[in-house]
Amino acid sequence: MQNKIVLAYSGGLDTSVLLKWLQQKYDAEVITVTLDVGQKEDLDAIEKKATKLGVLKHYSIDAKKEFVEKYVSQAIKANALYEGKYPVSTALSRPLIAEKLIEIALQEEANAIAHGCTGKGNDQVRIEVTAKALAPEIKIIAPVREWKMTRDAEIEFAKKHGIPIPVDVEKPYSVDQNLWGRSIECGILEHPDKEPPEDIFEWTVSPENTPDKPEYLEIEFEKGVPKGINGQTISPVDLIERVNQLAGKHGVGRIDHIENRLVGIKSREVYECPAATVIIEAHKDLEKLVLTRHEYSFKQQVDVLWANLVYTGLWMDPLKEDLDAFIDKTQERVCGRVKVKLYKGGLQVVGRSSPFSLYDIDLATYNIETTFDQMSSAGFIELWGLPTKVANALKRKKGAKKNV
Ligand code: ARG
């Protein structure tokens, strides 16, 4: 029986070369799959290209709604920022891609799936761990890990096999984007001491060129998920697109940091994540208003763990599901409005309100008429500081002895 391989196809040079390579090396029939997760590519053009390259079948899937509802929404509830900075945008799309590849492989009775990830990154891990968790019997082929082709060799191969060369083939950058963010790698960016050149940015205006007047944005949350902006209810996909656009216009959401990859490499990563930056900041602020101090403190630890699991490809691990159960429970009261000010690359939360607010002005006010009994603080301080007081007394005693 002829091999049948389901390939995650972006339409770019790498995956096009890969398509031909799979057909030849494995004498395989290739089925291509392209997911629309909001990367703003021309899906029809991609389909045409795949057909031209002789695929058995091509699947174009609009996965934006599913991506937002199942993946992005959970990341918002978890305030997911890997190493405090990266909203795990690329990481979130990989388990979804793997899930679709496997679904189609089973449906088409294919014996393998293939992807174009390199052997140095996180994406290979995310796709393969998910695929193995779903259907361990399906083989996984990662040609880029084994073929060792340079860019020039790829172009040569493409020319030889009638693969159209993209117009931007000379661009030194590798870009991955979806609704939740845009990642830019390679070229000059591999030198962490050099400022990213302006031409890599597409979603955000440089703060030097943003409007001179600030803009306010009010986000309404329901159970931890944004449901509307500026008093209008809109669908989650549209909401994220709208916030990307508004915050991007004010230069908000540029991220430049050193990232610890799962495979042990430190890399310099540059992202544009306007909506993620704004929504997570607003969401965190609302949580502070409605969760108790104990809940908030514990949840911060859970959030770090959640982002680590997702970054490291463990979307399918039961621990993630366990954490989701905790997170979902806390989000029942994360309802309300957060007002954000966007100005010259900066973002500030300037107001918040909620029907579940735990803020009590009668307790908090410095006015004399307050329900807080200041006299009870003295006894509280005595007991709260007791262990510290005892430990320091002993330290002084030992110190004094040492000096004689
Ligand atoms: N460092 C980021 C991550 O691991 C971004 C990866 C971008 N991927 C890409 N294929 N260009 O999630």
Coordinates of C-alpha atoms in Angstrom, one line a residue, residues 33-275:
V33 CA -3.8 20.9 6.0
T34 CA -3.8 24.6 6.6
L35 CA -5.4 26.1 9.7
D36 CA -6.6 29.6 9.8
V37 CA -5.8 30.7 13.4
G38 CA -5.9 34.4 12.4
Q39 CA -2.5 34.6 10.6
K40 CA -4.0 36.6 7.8
E41 CA -2.8 34.5 4.9
D42 CA -4.7 34.0 1.7
L43 CA -6.1 30.5 2.2
D44 CA -7.3 30.2 -1.4
A45 CA -3.8 30.9 -2.7
I46 CA -2.4 28.3 -0.3
E47 CA -4.9 25.8 -1.5
K48 CA -4.1 26.5 -5.1
K49 CA -0.4 26.1 -4.5
A50 CA -0.9 22.8 -2.7
T51 CA -3.0 21.5 -5.6
K52 CA -0.4 22.6 -8.1
L53 CA 2.2 20.6 -6.2
G54 CA 0.1 17.5 -6.7
V55 CA -1.5 16.8 -3.4
L56 CA -4.1 14.1 -3.0
K57 CA -6.4 16.5 -1.1
H58 CA -6.1 19.8 0.7
Y59 CA -7.9 20.8 3.9
S60 CA -8.5 24.5 4.7
I61 CA -9.8 24.9 8.1
D62 CA -11.1 28.1 9.7
A63 CA -10.1 27.4 13.3
K64 CA -10.2 30.9 14.6
K65 CA -13.3 30.4 16.8
E66 CA -12.1 27.1 18.2
F67 CA -8.6 28.6 18.8
V68 CA -10.0 31.5 20.8
E69 CA -12.6 29.5 22.7
K70 CA -10.5 26.5 23.7
Y71 CA -7.0 27.9 23.8
V72 CA -6.8 31.7 24.1
S73 CA -9.6 32.0 26.6
Q74 CA -8.0 29.5 28.9
A75 CA -4.7 31.4 28.5
I76 CA -6.5 34.6 29.5
K77 CA -8.0 33.0 32.6
A78 CA -4.5 31.7 33.5
N79 CA -2.8 35.1 32.8
A80 CA -0.4 33.0 30.8
L81 CA 3.0 34.8 30.3
Y82 CA 5.9 32.4 30.0
E83 CA 8.9 33.7 32.0
G84 CA 6.8 36.7 32.9
K85 CA 6.8 38.1 29.3
Y86 CA 5.6 35.8 26.5
P87 CA 1.8 35.3 26.1
V88 CA 2.5 31.8 24.6
S89 CA 0.8 32.7 21.3
T90 CA 2.7 30.2 19.1
A91 CA 2.7 27.6 21.8
L92 CA -1.1 27.7 22.1
S93 CA -1.7 27.0 18.4
R94 CA 0.5 23.9 18.2
P95 CA -1.7 21.4 20.1
L96 CA -4.7 22.6 17.9
I97 CA -2.7 22.0 14.8
A98 CA -1.6 18.5 16.0
E99 CA -5.2 17.7 16.9
K100 CA -6.4 18.5 13.4
L101 CA -3.6 16.6 11.8
I102 CA -4.4 13.5 13.7
E103 CA -8.2 13.9 13.2
I104 CA -7.6 14.0 9.4
A105 CA -5.0 11.2 9.4
L106 CA -7.5 8.9 11.1
Q107 CA -10.3 9.9 8.8
E108 CA -8.2 9.5 5.7
E109 CA -6.5 6.3 7.0
A110 CA -3.1 7.9 6.6
N111 CA -0.1 6.2 8.2
A112 CA 1.8 9.4 9.1
I113 CA 1.7 13.0 9.8
A114 CA 4.5 15.5 9.0
H115 CA 5.4 19.0 10.0
G116 CA 8.1 21.6 9.1
C117 CA 9.5 22.4 12.6
T118 CA 13.2 22.4 13.1
G119 CA 15.0 20.2 15.6
K120 CA 16.1 23.2 17.7
G121 CA 12.8 24.6 18.8
N122 CA 9.8 24.1 21.0
D123 CA 7.2 23.6 18.3
Q124 CA 8.4 20.1 17.3
V125 CA 7.8 19.1 21.0
R126 CA 4.4 20.6 21.2
I127 CA 3.1 19.0 18.0
E128 CA 4.6 15.6 18.6
V129 CA 3.7 15.2 22.3
T130 CA 0.1 16.1 21.5
A131 CA 0.0 13.8 18.5
K132 CA 1.4 10.9 20.4
A133 CA -1.1 11.5 23.3
L134 CA -3.9 11.4 20.8
A135 CA -2.9 8.5 18.5
P136 CA 0.4 6.8 19.2
E137 CA 0.0 4.5 16.2
I138 CA 0.4 7.4 13.7
K139 CA 4.0 7.9 12.7
I140 CA 5.5 11.4 12.8
I141 CA 7.9 12.7 10.2
A142 CA 9.9 15.8 10.8
P143 CA 11.9 16.3 7.6
V144 CA 13.6 19.5 8.6
R145 CA 15.3 17.7 11.5
E146 CA 17.0 15.3 9.1
W147 CA 17.5 16.9 5.7
K148 CA 20.0 19.5 6.6
M149 CA 19.2 21.8 3.6
T150 CA 20.5 25.4 3.6
R151 CA 18.2 28.2 2.4
D152 CA 20.1 28.2 -0.9
A153 CA 19.7 24.4 -1.3
E154 CA 16.0 24.8 -0.7
I155 CA 15.6 27.4 -3.3
E156 CA 17.6 25.2 -5.7
F157 CA 15.3 22.3 -4.9
A158 CA 12.2 24.5 -5.4
K159 CA 13.4 25.7 -8.8
K160 CA 14.1 22.2 -9.9
H161 CA 10.6 20.9 -8.9
G162 CA 8.5 23.9 -10.1
I163 CA 7.8 25.2 -6.6
P164 CA 6.9 28.9 -6.8
I165 CA 9.5 30.9 -4.8
P166 CA 7.7 33.5 -2.5
V167 CA 8.5 37.1 -3.3
D168 CA 9.9 37.7 0.2
V169 CA 12.3 34.8 0.1
E170 CA 15.2 37.1 0.7
K171 CA 13.8 38.4 4.0
P172 CA 16.0 37.0 6.7
Y173 CA 13.2 36.6 9.3
S174 CA 11.1 33.7 10.4
V175 CA 7.6 34.7 11.4
D176 CA 4.8 32.9 13.1
Q177 CA 1.5 34.6 13.8
N178 CA -2.0 34.0 15.0
L179 CA -4.7 36.0 16.7
W180 CA -2.9 36.0 20.0
G181 CA 0.5 37.3 18.7
R182 CA 3.2 37.5 16.2
S183 CA 6.7 36.1 16.7
I184 CA 9.7 37.3 14.7
E185 CA 13.0 35.4 14.7
C186 CA 16.4 35.1 12.9
G187 CA 18.6 37.6 11.1
I188 CA 19.9 40.5 13.1
L189 CA 17.5 39.5 15.9
E190 CA 19.9 36.7 16.8
H191 CA 22.2 39.3 18.3
P192 CA 20.5 40.1 21.6
D193 CA 22.5 43.3 22.1
K194 CA 21.1 44.9 19.0
E195 CA 17.8 46.8 18.9
P196 CA 15.2 45.2 16.6
P197 CA 15.0 47.1 13.3
E198 CA 11.7 48.9 12.8
D199 CA 10.9 47.0 9.6
I200 CA 10.2 43.7 11.5
F201 CA 7.1 45.2 13.1
E202 CA 3.7 44.9 11.4
W203 CA 1.1 45.0 14.1
T204 CA 2.4 47.8 16.3
V205 CA 3.4 51.4 15.5
S206 CA 6.7 52.7 16.9
P207 CA 5.8 54.8 20.0
E208 CA 7.6 57.7 18.3
N209 CA 4.8 57.7 15.7
T210 CA 1.7 57.0 17.7
P211 CA -1.1 59.5 18.3
D212 CA -0.4 62.4 20.6
K213 CA -3.7 61.8 22.5
P214 CA -4.3 58.8 24.8
E215 CA -7.1 56.4 24.1
Y216 CA -9.3 54.7 26.7
L217 CA -10.6 51.2 26.3
E218 CA -13.1 49.5 28.6
I219 CA -13.0 45.8 28.6
E220 CA -15.9 43.8 30.1
F221 CA -15.2 40.4 31.5
E222 CA -17.5 37.5 32.2
K223 CA -16.2 34.5 34.1
G224 CA -12.6 35.6 33.3
V225 CA -13.2 36.0 29.5
P226 CA -13.6 39.3 27.7
K227 CA -17.1 39.7 26.3
G228 CA -17.3 43.3 25.2
I229 CA -15.4 46.6 24.7
N230 CA -16.6 50.1 25.3
G231 CA -20.1 48.9 26.2
Q232 CA -20.5 46.7 23.2
T233 CA -20.8 43.0 23.2
I234 CA -18.8 41.4 20.4
S235 CA -17.7 37.9 19.5
P236 CA -14.4 36.7 21.1
V237 CA -12.6 36.6 17.7
D238 CA -13.6 40.1 16.7
L239 CA -12.8 41.4 20.2
I240 CA -9.3 40.2 20.0
E241 CA -8.8 41.6 16.5
R242 CA -10.2 44.9 17.6
V243 CA -7.9 45.2 20.6
N244 CA -4.9 44.1 18.5
Q245 CA -5.7 47.0 16.2
L246 CA -6.4 49.6 18.9
A247 CA -3.4 48.8 21.1
G248 CA -1.1 48.3 18.1
K249 CA -2.0 51.8 16.9
H250 CA -0.6 53.1 20.3
G251 CA 2.5 51.0 20.1
V252 CA 1.4 48.7 22.9
G253 CA 2.5 45.0 22.9
R254 CA 6.1 44.9 21.7
I255 CA 8.0 42.3 23.6
D256 CA 11.8 41.7 23.4
H257 CA 13.3 39.2 25.9
I258 CA 15.6 36.3 26.4
E259 CA 13.7 33.1 26.5
N260 CA 14.7 29.7 27.9
R261 CA 13.7 27.2 25.2
L262 CA 12.7 23.7 26.3
V263 CA 15.6 22.1 24.4
G264 CA 18.1 24.0 26.5
I265 CA 18.9 26.9 24.3
K266 CA 18.6 30.5 25.3
S267 CA 17.1 32.6 22.5
R268 CA 16.3 36.2 21.9
E269 CA 12.6 36.5 21.1
V270 CA 10.7 39.4 19.7
Y271 CA 6.9 39.5 19.6
E272 CA 4.1 41.8 18.9
C273 CA 1.1 40.9 21.1
P274 CA -1.0 44.0 21.5
A275 CA -4.3 42.3 22.5

